[in-house]
Coordinates of N, CA and C in Angstrom, one line a residue:
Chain A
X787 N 28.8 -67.2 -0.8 CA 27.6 -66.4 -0.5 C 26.6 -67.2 0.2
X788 N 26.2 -66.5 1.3 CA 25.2 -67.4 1.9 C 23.9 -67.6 2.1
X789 N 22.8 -67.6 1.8 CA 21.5 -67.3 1.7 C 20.6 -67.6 2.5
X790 N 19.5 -66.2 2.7 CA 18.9 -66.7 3.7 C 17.3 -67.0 2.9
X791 N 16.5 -67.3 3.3 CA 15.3 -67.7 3.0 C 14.4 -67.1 4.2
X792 N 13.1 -66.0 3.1 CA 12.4 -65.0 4.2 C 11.2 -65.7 3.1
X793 N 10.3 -66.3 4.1 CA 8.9 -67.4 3.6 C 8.1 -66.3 4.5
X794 N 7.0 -65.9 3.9 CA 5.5 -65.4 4.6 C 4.5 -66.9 3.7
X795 N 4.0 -67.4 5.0 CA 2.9 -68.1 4.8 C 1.3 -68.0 4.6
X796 N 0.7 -68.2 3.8 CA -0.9 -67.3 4.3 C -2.0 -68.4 4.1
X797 N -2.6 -68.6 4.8 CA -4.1 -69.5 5.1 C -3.4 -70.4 5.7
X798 N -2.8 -70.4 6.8 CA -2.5 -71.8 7.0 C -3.1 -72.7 8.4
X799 N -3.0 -73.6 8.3 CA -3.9 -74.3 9.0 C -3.7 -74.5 11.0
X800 N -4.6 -75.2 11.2 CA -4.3 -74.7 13.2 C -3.0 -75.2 13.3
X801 N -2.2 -75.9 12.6 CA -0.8 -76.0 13.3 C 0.0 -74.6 13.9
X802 N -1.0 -73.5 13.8 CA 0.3 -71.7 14.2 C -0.2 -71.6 15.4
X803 N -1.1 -72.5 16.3 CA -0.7 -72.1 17.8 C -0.7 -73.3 18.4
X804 N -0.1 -74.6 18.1 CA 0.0 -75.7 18.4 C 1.8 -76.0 18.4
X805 N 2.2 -75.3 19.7 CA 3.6 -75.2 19.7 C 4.2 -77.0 19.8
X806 N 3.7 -78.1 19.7 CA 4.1 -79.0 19.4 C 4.3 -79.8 18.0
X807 N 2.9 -79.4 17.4 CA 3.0 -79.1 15.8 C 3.8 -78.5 14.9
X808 N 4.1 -77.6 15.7 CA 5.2 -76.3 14.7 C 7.0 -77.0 15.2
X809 N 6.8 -77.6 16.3 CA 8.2 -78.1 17.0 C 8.7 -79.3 15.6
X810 N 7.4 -80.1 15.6 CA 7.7 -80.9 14.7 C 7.7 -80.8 13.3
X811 N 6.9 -80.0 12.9 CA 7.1 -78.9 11.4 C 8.7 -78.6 10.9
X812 N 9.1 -78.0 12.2 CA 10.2 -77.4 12.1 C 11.5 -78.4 11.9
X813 N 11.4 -79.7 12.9 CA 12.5 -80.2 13.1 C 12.0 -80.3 11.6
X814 N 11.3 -81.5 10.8 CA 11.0 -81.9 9.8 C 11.5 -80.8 8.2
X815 N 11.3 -79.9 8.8 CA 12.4 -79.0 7.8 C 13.8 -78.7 7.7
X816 N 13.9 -78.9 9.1 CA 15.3 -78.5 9.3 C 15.9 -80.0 8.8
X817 N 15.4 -81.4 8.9 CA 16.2 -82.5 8.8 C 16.2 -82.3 6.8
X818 N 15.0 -81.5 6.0 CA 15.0 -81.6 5.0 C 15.7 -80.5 4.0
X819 N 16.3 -79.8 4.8 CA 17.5 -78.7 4.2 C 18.9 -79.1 4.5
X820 N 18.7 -79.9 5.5 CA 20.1 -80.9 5.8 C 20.9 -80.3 6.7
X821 N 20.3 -79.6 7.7 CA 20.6 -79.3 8.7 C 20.7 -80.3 9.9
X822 N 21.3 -79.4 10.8 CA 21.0 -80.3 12.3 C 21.0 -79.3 13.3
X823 N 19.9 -79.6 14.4 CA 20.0 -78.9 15.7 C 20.8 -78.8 17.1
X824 N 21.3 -77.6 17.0 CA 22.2 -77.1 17.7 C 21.2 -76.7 19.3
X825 N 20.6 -75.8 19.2 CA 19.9 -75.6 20.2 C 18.3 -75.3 20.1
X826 N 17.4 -74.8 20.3 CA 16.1 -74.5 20.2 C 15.5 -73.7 21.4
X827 N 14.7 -72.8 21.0 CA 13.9 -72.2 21.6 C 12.7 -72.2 21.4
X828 N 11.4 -72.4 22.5 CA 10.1 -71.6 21.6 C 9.5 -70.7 22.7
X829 N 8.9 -70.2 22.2 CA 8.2 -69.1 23.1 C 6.5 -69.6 23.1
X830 N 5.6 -69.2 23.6 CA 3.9 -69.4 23.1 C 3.8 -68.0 23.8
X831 N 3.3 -67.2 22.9 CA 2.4 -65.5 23.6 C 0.7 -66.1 23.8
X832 N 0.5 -65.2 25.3 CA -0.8 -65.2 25.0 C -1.2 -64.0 25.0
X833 N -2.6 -64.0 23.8 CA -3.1 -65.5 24.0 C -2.8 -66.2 22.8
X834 N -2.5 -65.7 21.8 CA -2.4 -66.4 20.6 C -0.5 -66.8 20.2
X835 N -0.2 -67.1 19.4 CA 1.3 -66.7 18.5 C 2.5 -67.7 19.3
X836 N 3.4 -68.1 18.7 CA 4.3 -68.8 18.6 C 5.4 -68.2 18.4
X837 N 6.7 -68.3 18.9 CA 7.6 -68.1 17.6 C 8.7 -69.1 18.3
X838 N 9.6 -69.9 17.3 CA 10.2 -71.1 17.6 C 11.3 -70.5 16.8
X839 N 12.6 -71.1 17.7 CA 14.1 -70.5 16.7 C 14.9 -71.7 17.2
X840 N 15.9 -72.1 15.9 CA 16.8 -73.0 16.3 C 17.8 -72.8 15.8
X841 N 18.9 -73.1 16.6 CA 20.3 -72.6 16.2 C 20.7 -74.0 15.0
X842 N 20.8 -74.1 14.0 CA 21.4 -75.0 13.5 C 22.5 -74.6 13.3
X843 N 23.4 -76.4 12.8 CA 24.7 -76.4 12.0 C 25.1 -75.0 10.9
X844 N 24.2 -74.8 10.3 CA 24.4 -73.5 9.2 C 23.6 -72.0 9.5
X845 N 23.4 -72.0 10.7 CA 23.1 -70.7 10.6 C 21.6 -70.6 12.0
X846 N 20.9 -70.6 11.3 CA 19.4 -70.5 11.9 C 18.2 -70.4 10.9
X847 N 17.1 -71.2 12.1 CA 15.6 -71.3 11.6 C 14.6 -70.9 12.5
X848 N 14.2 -70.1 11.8 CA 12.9 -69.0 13.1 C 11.3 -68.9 12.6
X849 N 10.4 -69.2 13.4 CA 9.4 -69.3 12.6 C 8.3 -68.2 14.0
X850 N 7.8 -67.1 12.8 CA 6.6 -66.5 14.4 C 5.5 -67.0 13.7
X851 N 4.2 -66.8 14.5 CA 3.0 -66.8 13.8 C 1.9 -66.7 14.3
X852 N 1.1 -65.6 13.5 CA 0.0 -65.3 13.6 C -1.4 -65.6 13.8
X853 N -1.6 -66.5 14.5 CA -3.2 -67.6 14.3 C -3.8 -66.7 13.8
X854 N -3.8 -65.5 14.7 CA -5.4 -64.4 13.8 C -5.8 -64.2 12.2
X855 N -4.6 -64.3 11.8 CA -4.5 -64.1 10.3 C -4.4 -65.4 9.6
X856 N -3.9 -66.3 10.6 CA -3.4 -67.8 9.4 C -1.9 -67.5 8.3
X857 N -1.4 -66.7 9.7 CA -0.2 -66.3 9.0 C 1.2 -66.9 9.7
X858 N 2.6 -67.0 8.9 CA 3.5 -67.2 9.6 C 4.5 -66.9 8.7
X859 N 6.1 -66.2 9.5 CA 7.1 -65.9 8.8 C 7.8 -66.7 9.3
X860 N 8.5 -67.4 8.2 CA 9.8 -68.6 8.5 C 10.7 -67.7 7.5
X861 N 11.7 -68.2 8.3 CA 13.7 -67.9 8.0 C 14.6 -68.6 8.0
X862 N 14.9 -68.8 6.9 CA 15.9 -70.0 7.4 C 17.4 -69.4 6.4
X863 N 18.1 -69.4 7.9 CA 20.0 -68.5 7.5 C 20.4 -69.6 6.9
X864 N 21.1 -69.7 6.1 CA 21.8 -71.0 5.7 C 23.3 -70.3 5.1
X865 N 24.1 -70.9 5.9 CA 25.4 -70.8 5.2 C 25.7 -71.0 3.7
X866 N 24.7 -72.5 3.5 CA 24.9 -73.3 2.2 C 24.6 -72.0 0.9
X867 N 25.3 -72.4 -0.5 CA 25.0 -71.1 -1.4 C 23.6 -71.9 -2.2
X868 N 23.6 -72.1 -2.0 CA 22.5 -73.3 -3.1 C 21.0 -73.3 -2.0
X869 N 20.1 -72.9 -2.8 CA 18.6 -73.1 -2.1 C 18.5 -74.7 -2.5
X870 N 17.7 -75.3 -1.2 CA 17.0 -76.6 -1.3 C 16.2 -76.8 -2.2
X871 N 15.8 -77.3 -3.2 CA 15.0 -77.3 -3.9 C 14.3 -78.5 -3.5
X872 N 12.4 -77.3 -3.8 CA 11.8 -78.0 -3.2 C 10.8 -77.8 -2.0
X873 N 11.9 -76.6 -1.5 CA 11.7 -76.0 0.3 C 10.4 -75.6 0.3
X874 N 9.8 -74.8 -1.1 CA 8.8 -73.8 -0.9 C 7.5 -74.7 -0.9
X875 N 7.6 -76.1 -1.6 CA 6.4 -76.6 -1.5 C 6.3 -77.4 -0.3
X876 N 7.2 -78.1 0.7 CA 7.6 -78.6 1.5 C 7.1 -77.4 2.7
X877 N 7.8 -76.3 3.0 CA 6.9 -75.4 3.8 C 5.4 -75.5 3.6
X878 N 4.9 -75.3 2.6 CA 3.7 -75.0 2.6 C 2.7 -76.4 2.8
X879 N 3.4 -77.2 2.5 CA 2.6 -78.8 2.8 C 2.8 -79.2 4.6
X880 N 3.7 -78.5 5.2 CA 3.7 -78.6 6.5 C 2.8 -77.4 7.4
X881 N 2.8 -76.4 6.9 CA 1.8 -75.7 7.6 C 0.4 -75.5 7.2
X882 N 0.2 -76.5 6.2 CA -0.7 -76.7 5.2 C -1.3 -75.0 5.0
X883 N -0.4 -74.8 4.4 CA -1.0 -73.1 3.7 C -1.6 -73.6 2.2
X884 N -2.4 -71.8 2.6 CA -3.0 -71.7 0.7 C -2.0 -71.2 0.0
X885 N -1.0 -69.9 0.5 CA 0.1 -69.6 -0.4 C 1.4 -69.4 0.4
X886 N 2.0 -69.3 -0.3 CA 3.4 -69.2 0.1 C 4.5 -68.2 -0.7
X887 N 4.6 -66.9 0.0 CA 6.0 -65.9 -0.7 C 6.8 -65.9 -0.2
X888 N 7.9 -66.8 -1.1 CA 9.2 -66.6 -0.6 C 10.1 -66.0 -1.5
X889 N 11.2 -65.5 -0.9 CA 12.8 -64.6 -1.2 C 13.4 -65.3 -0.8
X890 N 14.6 -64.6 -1.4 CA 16.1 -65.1 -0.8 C 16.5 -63.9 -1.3
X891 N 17.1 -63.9 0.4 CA 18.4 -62.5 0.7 C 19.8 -62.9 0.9
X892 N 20.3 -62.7 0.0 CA 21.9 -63.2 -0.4 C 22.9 -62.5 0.9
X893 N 23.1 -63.2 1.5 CA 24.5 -62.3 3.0 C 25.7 -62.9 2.7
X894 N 26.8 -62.0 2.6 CA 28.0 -62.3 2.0 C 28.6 -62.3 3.4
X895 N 29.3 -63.4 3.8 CA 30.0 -63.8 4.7 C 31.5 -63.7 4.5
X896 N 32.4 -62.8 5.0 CA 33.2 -62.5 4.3 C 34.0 -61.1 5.2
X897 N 35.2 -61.3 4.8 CA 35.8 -60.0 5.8 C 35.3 -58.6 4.8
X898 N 34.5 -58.8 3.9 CA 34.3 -57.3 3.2 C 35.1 -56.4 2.9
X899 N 36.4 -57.2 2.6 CA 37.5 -56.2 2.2 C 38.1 -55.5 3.0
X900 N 38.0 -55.7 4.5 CA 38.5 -55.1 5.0 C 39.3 -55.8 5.8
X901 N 40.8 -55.4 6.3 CA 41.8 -56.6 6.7 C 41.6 -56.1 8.4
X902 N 42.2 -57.4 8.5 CA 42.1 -58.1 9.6 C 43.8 -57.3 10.9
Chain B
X1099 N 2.1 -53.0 7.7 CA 3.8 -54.2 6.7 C 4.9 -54.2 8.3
X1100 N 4.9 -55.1 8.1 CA 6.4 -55.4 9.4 C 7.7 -55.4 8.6
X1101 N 8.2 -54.7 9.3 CA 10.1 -54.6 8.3 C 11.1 -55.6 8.9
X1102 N 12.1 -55.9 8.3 CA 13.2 -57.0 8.9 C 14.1 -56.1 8.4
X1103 N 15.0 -55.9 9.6 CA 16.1 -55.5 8.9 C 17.2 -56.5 9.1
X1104 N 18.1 -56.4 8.1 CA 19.2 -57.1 7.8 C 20.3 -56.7 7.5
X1105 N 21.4 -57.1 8.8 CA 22.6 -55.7 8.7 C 23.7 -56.9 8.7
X1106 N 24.8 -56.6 7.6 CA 25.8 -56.9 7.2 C 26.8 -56.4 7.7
X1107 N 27.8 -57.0 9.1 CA 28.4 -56.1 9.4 C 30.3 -56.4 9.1
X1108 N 30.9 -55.8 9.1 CA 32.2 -56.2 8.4 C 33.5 -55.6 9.3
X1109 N 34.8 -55.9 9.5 CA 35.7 -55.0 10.1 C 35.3 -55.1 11.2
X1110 N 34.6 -55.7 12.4 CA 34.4 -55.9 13.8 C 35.6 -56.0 14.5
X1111 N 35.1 -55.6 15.6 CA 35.9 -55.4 16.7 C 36.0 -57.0 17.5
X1112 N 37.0 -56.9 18.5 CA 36.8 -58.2 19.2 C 35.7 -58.9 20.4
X1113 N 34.5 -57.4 20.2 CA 33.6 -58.6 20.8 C 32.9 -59.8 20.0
X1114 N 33.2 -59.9 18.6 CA 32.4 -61.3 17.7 C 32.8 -62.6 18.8
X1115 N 33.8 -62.9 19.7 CA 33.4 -64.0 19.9 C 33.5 -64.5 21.7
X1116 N 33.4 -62.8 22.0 CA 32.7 -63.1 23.9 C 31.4 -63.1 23.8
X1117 N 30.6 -63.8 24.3 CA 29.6 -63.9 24.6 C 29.0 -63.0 25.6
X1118 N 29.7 -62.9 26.4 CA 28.6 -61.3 27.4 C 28.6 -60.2 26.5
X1119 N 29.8 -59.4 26.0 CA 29.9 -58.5 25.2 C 28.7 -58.4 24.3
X1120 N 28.5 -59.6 23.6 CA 27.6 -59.5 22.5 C 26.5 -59.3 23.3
X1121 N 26.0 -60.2 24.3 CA 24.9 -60.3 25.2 C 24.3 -58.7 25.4
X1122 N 25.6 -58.2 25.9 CA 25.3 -56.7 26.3 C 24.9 -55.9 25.0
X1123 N 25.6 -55.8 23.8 CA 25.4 -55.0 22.7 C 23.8 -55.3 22.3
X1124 N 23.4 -57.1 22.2 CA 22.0 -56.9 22.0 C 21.4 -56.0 22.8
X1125 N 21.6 -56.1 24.0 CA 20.5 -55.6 25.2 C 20.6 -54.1 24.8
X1126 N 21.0 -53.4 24.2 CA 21.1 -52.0 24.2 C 20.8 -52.1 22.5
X1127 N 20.8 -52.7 22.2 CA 20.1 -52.7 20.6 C 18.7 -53.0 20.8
X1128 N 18.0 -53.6 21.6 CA 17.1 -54.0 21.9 C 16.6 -52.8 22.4
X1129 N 17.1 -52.4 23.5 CA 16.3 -51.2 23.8 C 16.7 -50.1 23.4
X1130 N 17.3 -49.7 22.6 CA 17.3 -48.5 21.4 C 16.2 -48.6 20.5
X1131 N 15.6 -49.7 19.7 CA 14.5 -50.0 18.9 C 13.1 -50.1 19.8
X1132 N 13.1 -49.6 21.0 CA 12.1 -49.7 21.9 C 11.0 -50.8 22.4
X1133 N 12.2 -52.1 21.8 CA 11.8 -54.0 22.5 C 12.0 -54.0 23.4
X1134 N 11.1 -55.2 24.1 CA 11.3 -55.8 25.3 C 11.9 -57.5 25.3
X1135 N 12.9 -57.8 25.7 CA 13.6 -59.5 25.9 C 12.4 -60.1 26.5
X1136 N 11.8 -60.6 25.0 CA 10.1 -62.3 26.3 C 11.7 -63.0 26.2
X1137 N 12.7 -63.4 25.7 CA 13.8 -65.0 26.1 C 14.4 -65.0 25.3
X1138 N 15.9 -65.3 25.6 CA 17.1 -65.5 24.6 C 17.7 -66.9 25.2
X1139 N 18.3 -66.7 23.6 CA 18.9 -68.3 23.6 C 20.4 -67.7 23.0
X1140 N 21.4 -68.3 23.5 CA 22.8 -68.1 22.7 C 23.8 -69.2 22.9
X1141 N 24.5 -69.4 21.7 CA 25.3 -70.9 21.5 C 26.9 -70.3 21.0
X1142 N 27.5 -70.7 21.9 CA 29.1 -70.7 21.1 C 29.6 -71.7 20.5
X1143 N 29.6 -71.4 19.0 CA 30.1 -73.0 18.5 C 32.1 -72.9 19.1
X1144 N 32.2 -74.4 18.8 CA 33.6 -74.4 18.9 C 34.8 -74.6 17.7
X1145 N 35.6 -74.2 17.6 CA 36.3 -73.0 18.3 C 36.2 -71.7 18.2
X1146 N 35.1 -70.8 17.1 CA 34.6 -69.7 17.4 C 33.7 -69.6 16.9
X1147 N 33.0 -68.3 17.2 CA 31.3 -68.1 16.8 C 30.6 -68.0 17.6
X1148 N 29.0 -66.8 17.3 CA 28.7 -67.1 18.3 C 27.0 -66.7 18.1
X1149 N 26.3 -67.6 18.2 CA 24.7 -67.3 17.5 C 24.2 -66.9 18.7
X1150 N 23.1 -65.4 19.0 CA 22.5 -65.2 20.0 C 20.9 -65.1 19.0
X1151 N 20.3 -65.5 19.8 CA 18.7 -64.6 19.5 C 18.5 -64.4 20.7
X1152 N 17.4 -63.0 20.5 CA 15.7 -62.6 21.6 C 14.6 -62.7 20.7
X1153 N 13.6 -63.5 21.6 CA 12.1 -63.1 21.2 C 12.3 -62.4 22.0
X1154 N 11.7 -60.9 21.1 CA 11.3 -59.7 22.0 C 9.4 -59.8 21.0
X1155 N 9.6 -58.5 22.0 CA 8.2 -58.1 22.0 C 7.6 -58.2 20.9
X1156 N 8.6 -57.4 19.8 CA 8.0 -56.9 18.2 C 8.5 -58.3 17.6
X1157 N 8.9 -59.4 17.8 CA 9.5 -60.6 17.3 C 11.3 -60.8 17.4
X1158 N 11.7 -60.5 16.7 CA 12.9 -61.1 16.7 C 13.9 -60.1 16.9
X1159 N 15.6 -61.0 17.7 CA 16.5 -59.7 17.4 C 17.3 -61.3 17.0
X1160 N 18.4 -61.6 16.2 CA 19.1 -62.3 16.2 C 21.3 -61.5 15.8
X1161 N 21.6 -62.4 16.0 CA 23.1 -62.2 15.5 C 24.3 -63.7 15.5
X1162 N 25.1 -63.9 14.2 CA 25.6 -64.9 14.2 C 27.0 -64.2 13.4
X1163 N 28.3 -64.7 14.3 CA 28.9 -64.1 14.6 C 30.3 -65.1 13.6
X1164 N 31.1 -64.8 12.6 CA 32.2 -65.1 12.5 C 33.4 -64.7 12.5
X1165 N 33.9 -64.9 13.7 CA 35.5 -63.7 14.0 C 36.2 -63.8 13.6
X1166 N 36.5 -64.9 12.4 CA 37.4 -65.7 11.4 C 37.3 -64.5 10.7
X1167 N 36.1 -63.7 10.0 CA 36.2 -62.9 9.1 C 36.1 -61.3 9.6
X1168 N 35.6 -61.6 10.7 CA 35.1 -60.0 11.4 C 34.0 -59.7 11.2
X1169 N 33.3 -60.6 10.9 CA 31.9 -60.5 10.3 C 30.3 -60.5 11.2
X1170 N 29.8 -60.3 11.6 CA 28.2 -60.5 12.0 C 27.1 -60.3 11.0
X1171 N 26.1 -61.3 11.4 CA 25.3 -61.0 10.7 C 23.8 -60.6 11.9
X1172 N 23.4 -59.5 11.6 CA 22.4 -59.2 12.3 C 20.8 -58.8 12.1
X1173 N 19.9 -59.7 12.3 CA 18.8 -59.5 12.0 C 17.7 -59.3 12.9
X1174 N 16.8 -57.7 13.2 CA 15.8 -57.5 13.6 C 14.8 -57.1 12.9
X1175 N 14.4 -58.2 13.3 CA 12.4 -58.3 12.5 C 11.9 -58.1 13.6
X1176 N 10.8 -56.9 13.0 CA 9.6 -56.4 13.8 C 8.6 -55.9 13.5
X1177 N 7.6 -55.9 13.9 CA 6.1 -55.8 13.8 C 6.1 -53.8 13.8
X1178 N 7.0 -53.3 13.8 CA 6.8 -52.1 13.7 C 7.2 -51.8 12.1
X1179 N 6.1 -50.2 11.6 CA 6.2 -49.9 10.5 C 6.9 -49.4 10.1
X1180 N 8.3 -48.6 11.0 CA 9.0 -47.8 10.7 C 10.6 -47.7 11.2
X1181 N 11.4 -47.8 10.5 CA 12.8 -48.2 10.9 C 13.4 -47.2 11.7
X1182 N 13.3 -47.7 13.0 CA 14.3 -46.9 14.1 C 15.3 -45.9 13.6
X1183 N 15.1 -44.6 13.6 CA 16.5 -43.6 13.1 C 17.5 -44.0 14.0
X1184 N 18.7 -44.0 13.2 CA 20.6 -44.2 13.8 C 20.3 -45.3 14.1
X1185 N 19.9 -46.3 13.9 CA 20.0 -47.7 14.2 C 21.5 -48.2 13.1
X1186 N 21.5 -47.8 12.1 CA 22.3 -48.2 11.5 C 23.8 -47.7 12.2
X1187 N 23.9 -47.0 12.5 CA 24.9 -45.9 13.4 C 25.1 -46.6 14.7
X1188 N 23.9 -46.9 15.2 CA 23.8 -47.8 16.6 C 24.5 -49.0 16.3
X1189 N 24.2 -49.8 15.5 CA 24.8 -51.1 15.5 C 26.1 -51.1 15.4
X1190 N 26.8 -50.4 14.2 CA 28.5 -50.0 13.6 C 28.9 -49.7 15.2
X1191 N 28.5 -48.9 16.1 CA 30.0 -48.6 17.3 C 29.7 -49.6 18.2
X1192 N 28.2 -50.5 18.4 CA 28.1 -51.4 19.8 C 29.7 -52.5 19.1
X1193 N 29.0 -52.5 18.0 CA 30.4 -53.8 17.5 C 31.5 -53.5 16.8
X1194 N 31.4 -52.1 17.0 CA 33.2 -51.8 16.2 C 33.6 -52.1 14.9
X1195 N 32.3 -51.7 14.3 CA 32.3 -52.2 12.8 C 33.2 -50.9 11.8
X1196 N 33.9 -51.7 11.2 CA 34.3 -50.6 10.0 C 33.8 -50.0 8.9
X1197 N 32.4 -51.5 8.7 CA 31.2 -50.5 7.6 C 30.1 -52.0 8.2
X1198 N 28.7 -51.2 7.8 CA 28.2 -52.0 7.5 C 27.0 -51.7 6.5
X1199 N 26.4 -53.0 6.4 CA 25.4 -53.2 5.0 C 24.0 -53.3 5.5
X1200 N 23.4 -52.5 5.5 CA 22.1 -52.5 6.1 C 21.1 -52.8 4.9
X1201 N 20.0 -53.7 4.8 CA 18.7 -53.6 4.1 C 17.2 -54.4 4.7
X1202 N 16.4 -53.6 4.5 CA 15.3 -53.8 4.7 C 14.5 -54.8 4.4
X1203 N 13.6 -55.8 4.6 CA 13.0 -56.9 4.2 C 11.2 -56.3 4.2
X1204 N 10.7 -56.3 4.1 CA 9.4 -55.7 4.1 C 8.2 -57.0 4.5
X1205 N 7.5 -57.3 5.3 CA 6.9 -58.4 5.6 C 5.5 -58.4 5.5
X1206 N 4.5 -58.7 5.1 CA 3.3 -58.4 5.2 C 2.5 -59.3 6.2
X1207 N 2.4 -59.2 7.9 CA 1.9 -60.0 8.3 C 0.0 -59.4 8.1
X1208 N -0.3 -60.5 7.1 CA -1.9 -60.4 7.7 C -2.7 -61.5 6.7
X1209 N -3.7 -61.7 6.5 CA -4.5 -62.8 6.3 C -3.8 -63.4 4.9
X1210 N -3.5 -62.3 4.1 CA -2.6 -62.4 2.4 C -3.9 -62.6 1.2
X1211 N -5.2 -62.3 1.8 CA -6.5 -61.8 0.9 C -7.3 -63.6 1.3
X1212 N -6.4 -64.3 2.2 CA -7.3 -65.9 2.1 C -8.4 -65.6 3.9
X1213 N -9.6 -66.2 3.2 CA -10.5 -65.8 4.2 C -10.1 -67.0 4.9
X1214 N -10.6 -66.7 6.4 CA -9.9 -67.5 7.2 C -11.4 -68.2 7.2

């Protein structure tokens, strides 16, 4: 079973329109879930918002965000079945938020019973 | 509230590991949910698979692709309140799915009650 990880971040600090900050946020999470980068994208909207995606080894990591609010949704697909322990305080000390809600949405990877 | 949806798809057809095919299926998934492509990234790992994303307009379209099982995993998050009707319908024939598992993620983008 593979898990994904759906983070809303809230109060968090000018790193959500500093697409260099978030570049490096990001790698810094990805190196601490034990991933590695495959490819990367980011975008910058104006006038405000970010959203950065990287293809890693296990799946993907996508982050948008909202300066207006001090807000940001991070995702991180992970093949692995096991959450990083850890990740949730680790997010929120990188985008220096006041809170942080996270889930996990379980995706079953898998021919689903149906043959091939 | 912004919705993510999260579609489980199972029994695929053999576009999981051309890359135009899929290319094309986003782009008509994309504009069936009434997004615009701001930039895509897409990676074929080797020897199959196949991760695409768009930042679109409303934020994200992604899909990660294992033909080993017949499997896709597809995720569109967007800033819209209300889940595109036959979307679920839409996705099963672009990729020749035999079922799929669709659910909803619910997102709250906004300040989260912390004064900015």
């Amino acid at each position: 079973m593979a898990r994904q990880i759906v983070a809303d971040l809230y109060g968090c600090g000018p790193i959500l329109d500093d697409v260099e900050a978030l570049r490096e946020a990001a790698h810094t999470a990805i190196a601490y879930v034990g991933a590695e980068i495959v490819e990367e994208c980011v975008h910058k909207f104006e006038p405000i918002g970010v959203t950065y995606f990287a293809v890693i080894t296990t799946s993907h990591f996508s982050i948008h965000t909202w300066p207006e609010y001090g807000y940001a949704a991070v995702d991180i697909f992970s093949c692995s079945d096991t959450v990083v322990e850890g990740i949730q305080e680790k997010l929120k000390e990188l985008f220096g938020a006041k809170e942080i809600r996270l889930r996990e949405v379980e995706r079953e990877i898998s021919d689903g019973g149906h043959k091939r």
